[in-house]
mmCIF file of C-alpha atoms in Angstrom:
data_model
loop_
_atom_site.group_PDB
_atom_site.id
_atom_site.type_symbol
_atom_site.label_atom_id
_atom_site.label_comp_id
_atom_site.label_asym_id
_atom_site.label_seq_id
_atom_site.Cartn_x
_atom_site.Cartn_y
_atom_site.Cartn_z
ATOM 1 C CA MET A 1 32.561 -20.325 0.323
ATOM 2 C CA SER A 2 30.394 -22.878 -1.494
ATOM 3 C CA SER A 3 26.866 -21.960 -2.531
ATOM 4 C CA LYS A 4 23.885 -23.184 -0.525
ATOM 5 C CA GLN A 5 21.504 -25.675 -2.081
ATOM 6 C CA THR A 6 17.725 -25.573 -1.865
ATOM 7 C CA PRO A 7 15.677 -28.628 -0.833
ATOM 8 C CA LEU A 8 14.843 -29.122 -4.529
ATOM 9 C CA TYR A 9 18.455 -29.083 -5.735
ATOM 10 C CA GLU A 10 18.664 -32.830 -6.459
ATOM 11 C CA SER A 11 15.409 -32.652 -8.413
ATOM 12 C CA HIS A 12 16.871 -29.843 -10.515
ATOM 13 C CA CYS A 13 19.966 -31.922 -11.230
ATOM 14 C CA ARG A 14 17.846 -34.836 -12.428
ATOM 15 C CA ALA A 15 15.915 -32.432 -14.673
ATOM 16 C CA GLY A 16 19.160 -31.292 -16.336
ATOM 17 C CA ALA A 17 19.232 -27.719 -15.027
ATOM 18 C CA ASP A 18 22.052 -25.296 -15.750
ATOM 19 C CA PHE A 19 23.077 -23.609 -12.493
ATOM 20 C CA THR A 20 24.498 -20.306 -11.323
ATOM 21 C CA ASP A 21 25.245 -18.706 -7.985
ATOM 22 C CA PHE A 22 22.533 -16.241 -7.001
ATOM 23 C CA GLY A 23 22.595 -14.564 -3.612
ATOM 24 C CA GLY A 24 24.818 -17.333 -2.271
ATOM 25 C CA TRP A 25 22.542 -20.112 -3.558
ATOM 26 C CA GLU A 26 23.145 -22.581 -6.376
ATOM 27 C CA MET A 27 20.073 -21.921 -8.483
ATOM 28 C CA PRO A 28 18.837 -23.168 -11.868
ATOM 29 C CA VAL A 29 19.142 -20.603 -14.661
ATOM 30 C CA SER A 30 17.198 -22.754 -17.107
ATOM 31 C CA PHE A 31 16.158 -26.336 -17.701
ATOM 32 C CA ASP A 32 15.779 -26.182 -21.461
ATOM 33 C CA SER A 33 15.070 -22.863 -23.145
ATOM 34 C CA ILE A 34 14.511 -19.569 -21.328
ATOM 35 C CA ARG A 35 12.170 -18.504 -24.122
ATOM 36 C CA GLU A 36 10.088 -21.693 -23.836
ATOM 37 C CA GLU A 37 9.977 -21.472 -20.040
ATOM 38 C CA HIS A 38 8.887 -17.844 -20.342
ATOM 39 C CA ARG A 39 6.159 -18.773 -22.814
ATOM 40 C CA ALA A 40 4.899 -21.592 -20.574
ATOM 41 C CA VAL A 41 4.204 -19.067 -17.801
ATOM 42 C CA ARG A 42 2.602 -16.491 -20.103
ATOM 43 C CA GLU A 43 0.372 -19.051 -21.824
ATOM 44 C CA GLY A 44 -0.088 -21.909 -19.343
ATOM 45 C CA VAL A 45 1.740 -22.716 -16.127
ATOM 46 C CA GLY A 46 5.320 -22.951 -14.898
ATOM 47 C CA LEU A 47 7.000 -23.783 -11.597
ATOM 48 C CA PHE A 48 9.926 -21.921 -10.017
ATOM 49 C CA ASP A 49 12.019 -22.940 -7.022
ATOM 50 C CA VAL A 50 12.139 -19.809 -4.858
ATOM 51 C CA SER A 51 13.516 -21.454 -1.721
ATOM 52 C CA HIS A 52 16.460 -19.043 -1.890
ATOM 53 C CA MET A 53 14.169 -16.265 -0.640
ATOM 54 C CA GLY A 54 14.454 -15.518 3.075
ATOM 55 C CA GLN A 55 11.909 -16.743 5.627
ATOM 56 C CA LEU A 56 11.893 -14.721 8.862
ATOM 57 C CA ALA A 57 9.283 -15.358 11.565
ATOM 58 C CA VAL A 58 8.298 -12.423 13.784
ATOM 59 C CA ASP A 59 6.096 -13.247 16.770
ATOM 60 C CA GLY A 60 5.238 -11.871 20.182
ATOM 61 C CA PRO A 61 3.015 -9.156 21.686
ATOM 62 C CA GLU A 62 4.873 -6.334 19.898
ATOM 63 C CA ALA A 63 5.655 -8.006 16.565
ATOM 64 C CA GLU A 64 3.183 -5.733 14.780
ATOM 65 C CA THR A 65 4.784 -2.631 16.320
ATOM 66 C CA LEU A 66 8.264 -3.707 15.198
ATOM 67 C CA LEU A 67 7.213 -4.234 11.583
ATOM 68 C CA HIS A 68 5.069 -1.095 11.536
ATOM 69 C CA ARG A 69 8.077 1.004 12.593
ATOM 70 C CA LEU A 70 10.628 -0.733 10.369
ATOM 71 C CA THR A 71 8.590 -0.490 7.155
ATOM 72 C CA PRO A 72 6.863 2.557 5.652
ATOM 73 C CA SER A 73 3.649 0.563 5.224
ATOM 74 C CA ASP A 74 0.478 0.090 7.262
ATOM 75 C CA VAL A 75 1.272 -3.237 8.897
ATOM 76 C CA ARG A 76 -1.329 -2.495 11.571
ATOM 77 C CA GLY A 77 -3.976 -2.666 8.866
ATOM 78 C CA LEU A 78 -3.266 -6.323 8.081
ATOM 79 C CA GLU A 79 -5.703 -9.059 9.034
ATOM 80 C CA PRO A 80 -4.737 -12.724 9.486
ATOM 81 C CA GLY A 81 -4.251 -14.150 6.005
ATOM 82 C CA ASP A 82 -3.240 -10.844 4.401
ATOM 83 C CA ALA A 83 0.007 -10.277 2.500
ATOM 84 C CA LEU A 84 1.743 -6.935 2.004
ATOM 85 C CA TYR A 85 4.489 -5.783 -0.364
ATOM 86 C CA SER A 86 6.790 -3.314 1.403
ATOM 87 C CA SER A 87 10.444 -2.490 2.054
ATOM 88 C CA PHE A 88 13.049 -1.958 4.738
ATOM 89 C CA LEU A 89 14.613 1.507 4.608
ATOM 90 C CA ARG A 90 17.638 3.336 5.948
ATOM 91 C CA SER A 91 17.066 6.482 8.001
ATOM 92 C CA ASP A 92 17.698 8.547 4.835
ATOM 93 C CA GLY A 93 14.837 6.745 3.071
ATOM 94 C CA VAL A 94 17.063 4.571 0.855
ATOM 95 C CA ILE A 95 15.699 1.081 0.167
ATOM 96 C CA LEU A 96 17.681 -1.693 1.851
ATOM 97 C CA ASP A 97 15.481 -4.463 0.469
ATOM 98 C CA ASP A 98 11.945 -4.970 -0.766
ATOM 99 C CA ILE A 99 9.989 -7.586 1.138
ATOM 100 C CA VAL A 100 6.665 -9.354 1.413
ATOM 101 C CA VAL A 101 5.029 -9.562 4.845
ATOM 102 C CA TYR A 102 2.539 -12.364 5.492
ATOM 103 C CA ASP A 103 0.178 -12.086 8.460
ATOM 104 C CA HIS A 104 -0.113 -15.821 9.052
ATOM 105 C CA PRO A 105 -3.708 -17.018 8.617
ATOM 106 C CA VAL A 106 -3.517 -19.446 11.567
ATOM 107 C CA GLU A 107 -0.449 -18.810 13.708
ATOM 108 C CA SER A 108 -0.007 -15.586 15.696
ATOM 109 C CA GLU A 109 3.064 -14.554 13.728
ATOM 110 C CA TYR A 110 4.250 -12.649 10.705
ATOM 111 C CA ILE A 111 6.441 -14.132 7.988
ATOM 112 C CA VAL A 112 8.834 -11.637 6.395
ATOM 113 C CA VAL A 113 10.279 -12.677 3.029
ATOM 114 C CA PRO A 114 13.393 -10.702 2.017
ATOM 115 C CA ASN A 115 15.402 -11.341 -1.122
ATOM 116 C CA ALA A 116 17.963 -14.090 -1.654
ATOM 117 C CA GLY A 117 21.071 -13.710 0.475
ATOM 118 C CA HIS A 118 19.527 -10.960 2.622
ATOM 119 C CA ASP A 119 17.932 -13.124 5.314
ATOM 120 C CA GLU A 120 20.773 -12.809 7.839
ATOM 121 C CA ALA A 121 21.159 -9.042 7.398
ATOM 122 C CA MET A 122 17.407 -8.448 7.643
ATOM 123 C CA TYR A 123 17.168 -10.747 10.675
ATOM 124 C CA ASP A 124 19.931 -8.748 12.333
ATOM 125 C CA ARG A 125 18.087 -5.529 11.511
ATOM 126 C CA LEU A 126 14.901 -6.835 13.114
ATOM 127 C CA ARG A 127 16.836 -7.998 16.168
ATOM 128 C CA GLU A 128 18.778 -4.734 16.523
ATOM 129 C CA HIS A 129 15.672 -2.543 16.427
ATOM 130 C CA ALA A 130 13.634 -4.834 18.675
ATOM 131 C CA ASP A 131 16.385 -4.496 21.279
ATOM 132 C CA ARG A 132 16.828 -0.754 20.714
ATOM 133 C CA TRP A 133 13.104 -0.121 21.151
ATOM 134 C CA SER A 134 12.765 -2.701 23.979
ATOM 135 C CA LEU A 135 10.017 -4.581 22.150
ATOM 136 C CA ASP A 136 8.725 -7.974 23.274
ATOM 137 C CA VAL A 137 9.185 -10.077 20.145
ATOM 138 C CA THR A 138 10.451 -13.510 19.201
ATOM 139 C CA LEU A 139 12.458 -13.816 15.987
ATOM 140 C CA ALA A 140 13.529 -16.851 13.995
ATOM 141 C CA ASN A 141 15.364 -17.244 10.705
ATOM 142 C CA ARG A 142 13.716 -20.280 9.098
ATOM 143 C CA THR A 143 15.250 -19.920 5.653
ATOM 144 C CA ALA A 144 17.250 -23.152 5.942
ATOM 145 C CA GLU A 145 14.242 -25.093 7.265
ATOM 146 C CA LEU A 146 11.679 -24.258 4.598
ATOM 147 C CA GLY A 147 11.122 -24.717 0.902
ATOM 148 C CA MET A 148 9.159 -22.420 -1.389
ATOM 149 C CA ILE A 149 7.879 -22.775 -4.931
ATOM 150 C CA ALA A 150 6.043 -20.337 -7.203
ATOM 151 C CA VAL A 151 3.438 -21.835 -9.535
ATOM 152 C CA GLN A 152 2.676 -19.090 -12.042
ATOM 153 C CA GLY A 153 0.602 -18.561 -15.165
ATOM 154 C CA PRO A 154 -3.031 -18.381 -16.280
ATOM 155 C CA GLU A 155 -3.502 -22.082 -15.481
ATOM 156 C CA ALA A 156 -1.568 -21.996 -12.191
ATOM 157 C CA VAL A 157 -4.437 -21.605 -9.740
ATOM 158 C CA ASP A 158 -6.439 -24.427 -11.314
ATOM 159 C CA ARG A 159 -3.374 -26.669 -11.202
ATOM 160 C CA VAL A 160 -2.753 -25.976 -7.499
ATOM 161 C CA ASP A 161 -6.488 -26.294 -6.752
ATOM 162 C CA ALA A 162 -6.271 -29.861 -8.037
ATOM 163 C CA GLU A 163 -3.761 -30.701 -5.278
ATOM 164 C CA ALA A 164 -4.869 -28.567 -2.315
ATOM 165 C CA ASP A 165 -7.536 -29.325 0.297
ATOM 166 C CA GLU A 166 -8.651 -25.680 0.380
ATOM 167 C CA GLN A 167 -10.095 -23.902 -2.671
ATOM 168 C CA ILE A 168 -7.187 -21.750 -3.850
ATOM 169 C CA ASP A 169 -9.317 -20.071 -6.513
ATOM 170 C CA ALA A 170 -11.226 -18.348 -3.676
ATOM 171 C CA LEU A 171 -8.092 -16.493 -2.541
ATOM 172 C CA GLU A 172 -7.932 -12.814 -3.401
ATOM 173 C CA PRO A 173 -4.585 -11.394 -4.635
ATOM 174 C CA PHE A 174 -2.193 -10.843 -1.736
ATOM 175 C CA THR A 175 -4.024 -13.155 0.645
ATOM 176 C CA THR A 176 -2.968 -16.516 2.067
ATOM 177 C CA THR A 177 -4.373 -19.731 3.433
ATOM 178 C CA GLU A 178 -2.986 -22.741 5.240
ATOM 179 C CA THR A 179 -3.874 -25.964 3.480
ATOM 180 C CA ALA A 180 -2.668 -29.503 2.911
ATOM 181 C CA ILE A 181 -1.148 -30.529 -0.392
ATOM 182 C CA GLY A 182 -1.164 -34.274 -0.173
ATOM 183 C CA ASP A 183 -0.083 -34.938 3.398
ATOM 184 C CA VAL A 184 1.997 -31.766 3.694
ATOM 185 C CA GLU A 185 0.699 -28.659 5.508
ATOM 186 C CA CYS A 186 1.585 -25.592 3.438
ATOM 187 C CA LEU A 187 1.121 -21.841 3.458
ATOM 188 C CA VAL A 188 -0.273 -20.829 0.061
ATOM 189 C CA ALA A 189 -0.264 -17.168 -1.007
ATOM 190 C CA ARG A 190 -1.796 -15.657 -4.128
ATOM 191 C CA THR A 191 1.362 -13.728 -4.896
ATOM 192 C CA GLY A 192 4.127 -13.877 -7.477
ATOM 193 C CA TYR A 193 6.830 -12.099 -9.451
ATOM 194 C CA THR A 194 5.879 -12.722 -13.072
ATOM 195 C CA GLY A 195 2.974 -10.418 -13.908
ATOM 196 C CA GLU A 196 0.732 -13.474 -14.191
ATOM 197 C CA ASP A 197 -1.775 -14.995 -11.799
ATOM 198 C CA GLY A 198 -0.444 -17.714 -9.556
ATOM 199 C CA VAL A 199 0.572 -18.722 -6.070
ATOM 200 C CA GLU A 200 3.624 -19.173 -3.901
ATOM 201 C CA ILE A 201 3.740 -22.194 -1.613
ATOM 202 C CA ILE A 202 5.822 -22.473 1.574
ATOM 203 C CA PHE A 203 6.400 -25.917 3.084
ATOM 204 C CA PRO A 204 8.832 -27.792 5.374
ATOM 205 C CA GLY A 205 12.083 -28.351 3.516
ATOM 206 C CA ASN A 206 12.136 -32.036 4.388
ATOM 207 C CA GLU A 207 8.839 -32.427 2.500
ATOM 208 C CA ALA A 208 10.217 -30.960 -0.726
ATOM 209 C CA THR A 209 10.200 -34.275 -2.590
ATOM 210 C CA ALA A 210 6.543 -34.904 -1.749
ATOM 211 C CA ILE A 211 5.562 -31.432 -2.969
ATOM 212 C CA ASP A 212 7.735 -31.729 -6.071
ATOM 213 C CA ARG A 213 6.068 -34.989 -7.101
ATOM 214 C CA ARG A 214 2.623 -33.390 -6.881
ATOM 215 C CA PHE A 215 3.617 -31.011 -9.670
ATOM 216 C CA ASP A 216 5.886 -33.249 -11.740
ATOM 217 C CA ASP A 217 3.862 -32.488 -14.886
ATOM 218 C CA VAL A 218 4.383 -28.703 -14.583
ATOM 219 C CA ARG A 219 7.203 -27.186 -16.627
ATOM 220 C CA ARG A 220 10.234 -26.240 -14.488
ATOM 221 C CA CYS A 221 11.489 -22.698 -14.989
ATOM 222 C CA GLY A 222 14.754 -21.071 -13.935
ATOM 223 C CA LEU A 223 16.074 -17.654 -13.029
ATOM 224 C CA GLY A 224 16.455 -16.684 -16.685
ATOM 225 C CA ALA A 225 12.722 -16.831 -17.351
ATOM 226 C CA ARG A 226 11.973 -15.357 -13.937
ATOM 227 C CA ASP A 227 14.006 -12.299 -14.928
ATOM 228 C CA THR A 228 12.433 -11.788 -18.361
ATOM 229 C CA LEU A 229 8.943 -12.266 -16.917
ATOM 230 C CA ARG A 230 9.414 -9.782 -14.069
ATOM 231 C CA LEU A 231 11.009 -7.247 -16.404
ATOM 232 C CA GLU A 232 8.084 -7.388 -18.831
ATOM 233 C CA ALA A 233 5.875 -6.749 -15.787
ATOM 234 C CA GLY A 234 8.036 -3.784 -14.737
ATOM 235 C CA LEU A 235 8.956 -5.365 -11.388
ATOM 236 C CA LEU A 236 12.160 -4.413 -9.589
ATOM 237 C CA LEU A 237 15.115 -6.704 -8.915
ATOM 238 C CA SER A 238 16.853 -6.127 -5.594
ATOM 239 C CA GLY A 239 20.569 -5.500 -5.994
ATOM 240 C CA GLN A 240 20.134 -4.410 -9.596
ATOM 241 C CA ASP A 241 17.281 -1.888 -9.834
ATOM 242 C CA PHE A 242 18.077 -0.647 -6.336
ATOM 243 C CA HIS A 243 20.978 -1.236 -3.952
ATOM 244 C CA PRO A 244 21.827 0.743 -0.800
ATOM 245 C CA GLU A 245 25.388 1.417 -2.021
ATOM 246 C CA ASP A 246 25.482 0.950 -5.799
ATOM 247 C CA GLU A 247 21.940 2.155 -6.651
ATOM 248 C CA PRO A 248 20.714 4.110 -3.590
ATOM 249 C CA HIS A 249 17.093 5.100 -4.182
ATOM 250 C CA ASP A 250 14.036 5.794 -2.083
ATOM 251 C CA PRO A 251 10.602 4.294 -2.862
ATOM 252 C CA PHE A 252 9.433 7.383 -4.781
ATOM 253 C CA GLU A 253 12.462 7.298 -7.079
ATOM 254 C CA ALA A 254 12.110 3.535 -7.529
ATOM 255 C CA GLY A 255 8.459 3.730 -8.551
ATOM 256 C CA ILE A 256 7.095 1.966 -5.459
ATOM 257 C CA GLY A 257 5.842 5.016 -3.603
ATOM 258 C CA PHE A 258 2.574 3.128 -3.097
ATOM 259 C CA VAL A 259 4.228 1.220 -0.208
ATOM 260 C CA VAL A 260 4.518 4.450 1.810
ATOM 261 C CA ASP A 261 1.712 5.214 4.270
ATOM 262 C CA PHE A 262 2.535 8.310 6.297
ATOM 263 C CA GLY A 263 -0.353 7.785 8.727
ATOM 264 C CA ASP A 264 0.172 9.065 12.260
ATOM 265 C CA GLU A 265 3.167 7.048 13.456
ATOM 266 C CA GLU A 266 6.918 7.271 13.055
ATOM 267 C CA PHE A 267 8.848 4.782 10.965
ATOM 268 C CA VAL A 268 12.470 4.526 9.920
ATOM 269 C CA GLY A 269 13.071 6.925 7.022
ATOM 270 C CA ARG A 270 9.879 8.953 7.509
ATOM 271 C CA SER A 271 11.500 12.414 7.637
ATOM 272 C CA ALA A 272 13.473 11.790 4.453
ATOM 273 C CA LEU A 273 10.395 10.498 2.624
ATOM 274 C CA GLU A 274 8.296 13.446 3.749
ATOM 275 C CA GLN A 275 10.929 15.735 2.242
ATOM 276 C CA ALA A 276 10.921 13.729 -1.006
ATOM 277 C CA ARG A 277 7.128 13.877 -1.108
ATOM 278 C CA ASP A 278 7.023 17.621 -0.510
ATOM 279 C CA GLU A 279 9.975 18.701 -2.663
ATOM 280 C CA GLY A 280 9.866 16.041 -5.353
ATOM 281 C CA VAL A 281 12.710 13.764 -6.444
ATOM 282 C CA ASP A 282 15.597 14.474 -8.795
ATOM 283 C CA GLU A 283 15.332 11.207 -10.700
ATOM 284 C CA ARG A 284 12.840 8.431 -11.337
ATOM 285 C CA ILE A 285 12.894 4.906 -12.670
ATOM 286 C CA VAL A 286 11.280 4.584 -16.107
ATOM 287 C CA GLY A 287 10.528 1.960 -18.688
ATOM 288 C CA LEU A 288 12.377 2.226 -21.994
ATOM 289 C CA ARG A 289 11.445 0.755 -25.363
ATOM 290 C CA LEU A 290 14.504 0.596 -27.600
ATOM 291 C CA GLU A 291 13.853 1.362 -31.242
ATOM 292 C CA GLU A 292 16.523 -1.031 -32.591
ATOM 293 C CA ARG A 293 17.265 -4.669 -31.788
ATOM 294 C CA ALA A 294 19.977 -4.024 -29.223
ATOM 295 C CA ILE A 295 20.040 -5.070 -25.562
ATOM 296 C CA ALA A 296 20.509 -2.416 -22.902
ATOM 297 C CA ARG A 297 22.404 -3.708 -19.871
ATOM 298 C CA HIS A 298 22.976 -2.561 -16.321
ATOM 299 C CA GLY A 299 25.248 0.490 -16.322
ATOM 300 C CA HIS A 300 24.618 1.616 -19.892
ATOM 301 C CA ARG A 301 24.266 5.405 -20.130
ATOM 302 C CA ILE A 302 20.925 7.013 -20.973
ATOM 303 C CA VAL A 303 21.360 10.255 -22.928
ATOM 304 C CA ALA A 304 19.295 13.145 -24.273
ATOM 305 C CA ASP A 305 20.723 15.438 -26.961
ATOM 306 C CA GLY A 306 24.173 14.028 -26.223
ATOM 307 C CA ASP A 307 24.033 14.692 -22.465
ATOM 308 C CA ASP A 308 23.850 11.979 -19.815
ATOM 309 C CA VAL A 309 20.470 11.940 -18.062
ATOM 310 C CA GLY A 310 20.563 8.552 -16.407
ATOM 311 C CA GLN A 311 21.616 4.921 -16.368
ATOM 312 C CA VAL A 312 20.070 1.562 -17.263
ATOM 313 C CA THR A 313 19.531 -0.897 -14.404
ATOM 314 C CA SER A 314 17.900 -3.857 -16.218
ATOM 315 C CA GLY A 315 17.335 -4.789 -19.836
ATOM 316 C CA THR A 316 16.366 -7.701 -22.061
ATOM 317 C CA MET A 317 14.812 -8.713 -25.354
ATOM 318 C CA SER A 318 11.177 -9.256 -24.421
ATOM 319 C CA PRO A 319 10.183 -12.803 -25.445
ATOM 320 C CA THR A 320 6.500 -11.864 -25.476
ATOM 321 C CA LEU A 321 6.692 -8.507 -27.249
ATOM 322 C CA GLU A 322 9.806 -9.349 -29.304
ATOM 323 C CA ILE A 323 11.257 -5.882 -28.707
ATOM 324 C CA PRO A 324 14.141 -4.742 -26.478
ATOM 325 C CA ILE A 325 12.986 -3.233 -23.178
ATOM 326 C CA ALA A 326 14.798 -1.796 -20.161
ATOM 327 C CA LEU A 327 14.422 -0.102 -16.808
ATOM 328 C CA GLY A 328 16.617 2.784 -15.732
ATOM 329 C CA TYR A 329 16.795 5.963 -13.693
ATOM 330 C CA VAL A 330 16.624 9.302 -15.482
ATOM 331 C CA ASP A 331 16.437 12.931 -14.436
ATOM 332 C CA ALA A 332 12.896 13.786 -13.358
ATOM 333 C CA GLY A 333 12.571 16.169 -16.306
ATOM 334 C CA SER A 334 13.165 13.282 -18.722
ATOM 335 C CA ALA A 335 10.789 10.813 -17.065
ATOM 336 C CA ALA A 336 7.492 11.599 -18.803
ATOM 337 C CA SER A 337 6.003 8.846 -20.952
ATOM 338 C CA GLY A 338 6.756 9.484 -24.609
ATOM 339 C CA THR A 339 10.048 11.298 -23.975
ATOM 340 C CA GLU A 340 12.585 10.461 -26.669
ATOM 341 C CA LEU A 341 15.989 9.454 -25.294
ATOM 342 C CA ALA A 342 18.832 7.166 -26.327
ATOM 343 C CA VAL A 343 20.952 4.456 -24.746
ATOM 344 C CA SER A 344 24.704 4.247 -25.269
ATOM 345 C CA ILE A 345 25.463 0.579 -26.049
ATOM 346 C CA ARG A 346 29.107 -0.190 -26.676
ATOM 347 C CA ASP A 347 30.172 2.025 -29.557
ATOM 348 C CA ARG A 348 26.773 3.243 -30.736
ATOM 349 C CA THR A 349 23.739 5.173 -29.537
ATOM 350 C CA VAL A 350 20.340 3.489 -29.808
ATOM 351 C CA ASP A 351 17.144 5.544 -29.808
ATOM 352 C CA ALA A 352 14.724 4.780 -26.976
ATOM 353 C CA THR A 353 11.336 6.027 -25.812
ATOM 354 C CA VAL A 354 10.090 6.317 -22.229
ATOM 355 C CA VAL A 355 7.022 4.095 -21.775
ATOM 356 C CA ASP A 356 4.767 3.177 -18.890
ATOM 357 C CA THR A 357 5.172 -0.153 -17.141
ATOM 358 C CA PRO A 358 4.097 -2.933 -17.216
ATOM 359 C CA PHE A 359 5.556 -3.181 -20.699
ATOM 360 C CA LEU A 360 2.945 -5.816 -21.601
ATOM 361 C CA GLU A 361 0.269 -3.128 -21.304
ATOM 362 C CA SER A 362 2.070 -0.129 -22.813
ATOM 363 C CA CYS A 363 3.841 -1.941 -25.661
ATOM 364 C CA GLY A 364 1.408 -4.754 -26.406
ATOM 365 C CA GLU A 365 -1.180 -4.775 -29.140
#
C-alpha cells in the first residue's frame, strides 16, 4: 500500500525534502540539516507539517460524556477554546494512544487529535463505545480533509501574529481561537511538541497552498528535528515510548500520571489505575544522560551492577546540549534521579545517570 500524502507534499518536494514513511504517510525527514532545523526552533522559528496527525470531530448532546468516559481526564471541566492533553486507555489501564482534545471555541464540537496512522482505529473506538453506551453523538474522521502545521520557537507567536486577524499572543498555553490567516479561516492552538512556545494551525486541506505562502520565509523542519526537539523536552513518542503490545504501559509508568483525574465518574481503565495509584508501579520511564558519546537506541538494555533493570525506548545526541540522552523504563527502585546505571550498546557498556526531564532543564547550564 502506498503512503498517503499531506496537502503540503508538493511544497515539500519543491523545497528538496528527504522523505520517509511515518504512520502510513510520506513525510519529510529533513530539508537540509536536522541540526540546523533543530537550532532554528530553539533560537528562532521553524515550521512543521503535522497534517499526518488525526482529526476526529465529536459532536452531539452527549459528546462530552463520551470523551469523559473514554479518557482518564476531566473533559467536563473544559470551556470552549480550551485544549487538553490526555490519552485513550484499555480496560487494564494500558495507553492505546496519547491525544489532544480541543473544545472548539466557536462550533459545538470537540476535535480529538490522535497520532499519525491511528485516526481510523481511534474513530472506531469512539464509534464502538458510543454505540455500546447508547450515546447521542455525531462522529466524523476529517483527517483527509484538513491540513495542520506547527509553527514553533521563541519567535513563533510573533510570526503568526503578523498573519492572523486575532491576537495570537493573547492566547494562554493550551487554549485555542478561530481566526483568519489571509482569507482562510483557521483554528489556532497554543500547543506544540518541541518544548518551545508556538502554535498549531488547522485549516482546510484545499487551502494549504495559501497558508504555506503566508509562511514562506519560515524555515521548514522535518521529522528528524521534531524527534530531537521532543526528546530534549522529555516528551513521549507514541509507538516507541509506549505501545499497547510492544511497550504496554499505563500513564503512571509512562510519566503522564497528571492526565488522570479520578473524580467521581467511571472511565475506561479506572479500576486498574486506582490499583496502580494505591500499590505503586513496578517500573517507570526515566531520563538518562550517557557519560560517553554513544547513542542509546530503542531496545538497548539498561543495567545496574550487571543485571538488567530496564530498556531504552528513545535516544539521540542532543543538538542543544551536545550530550547523548535517552528515555527508557527501569525498575521502580532504579528510577530516582541521580541513580547510576549503564546502557548496553552493541559490544560495550556505557555509564549513564538517571536525570529529570526536560533534559534542557536538568542537563543545561
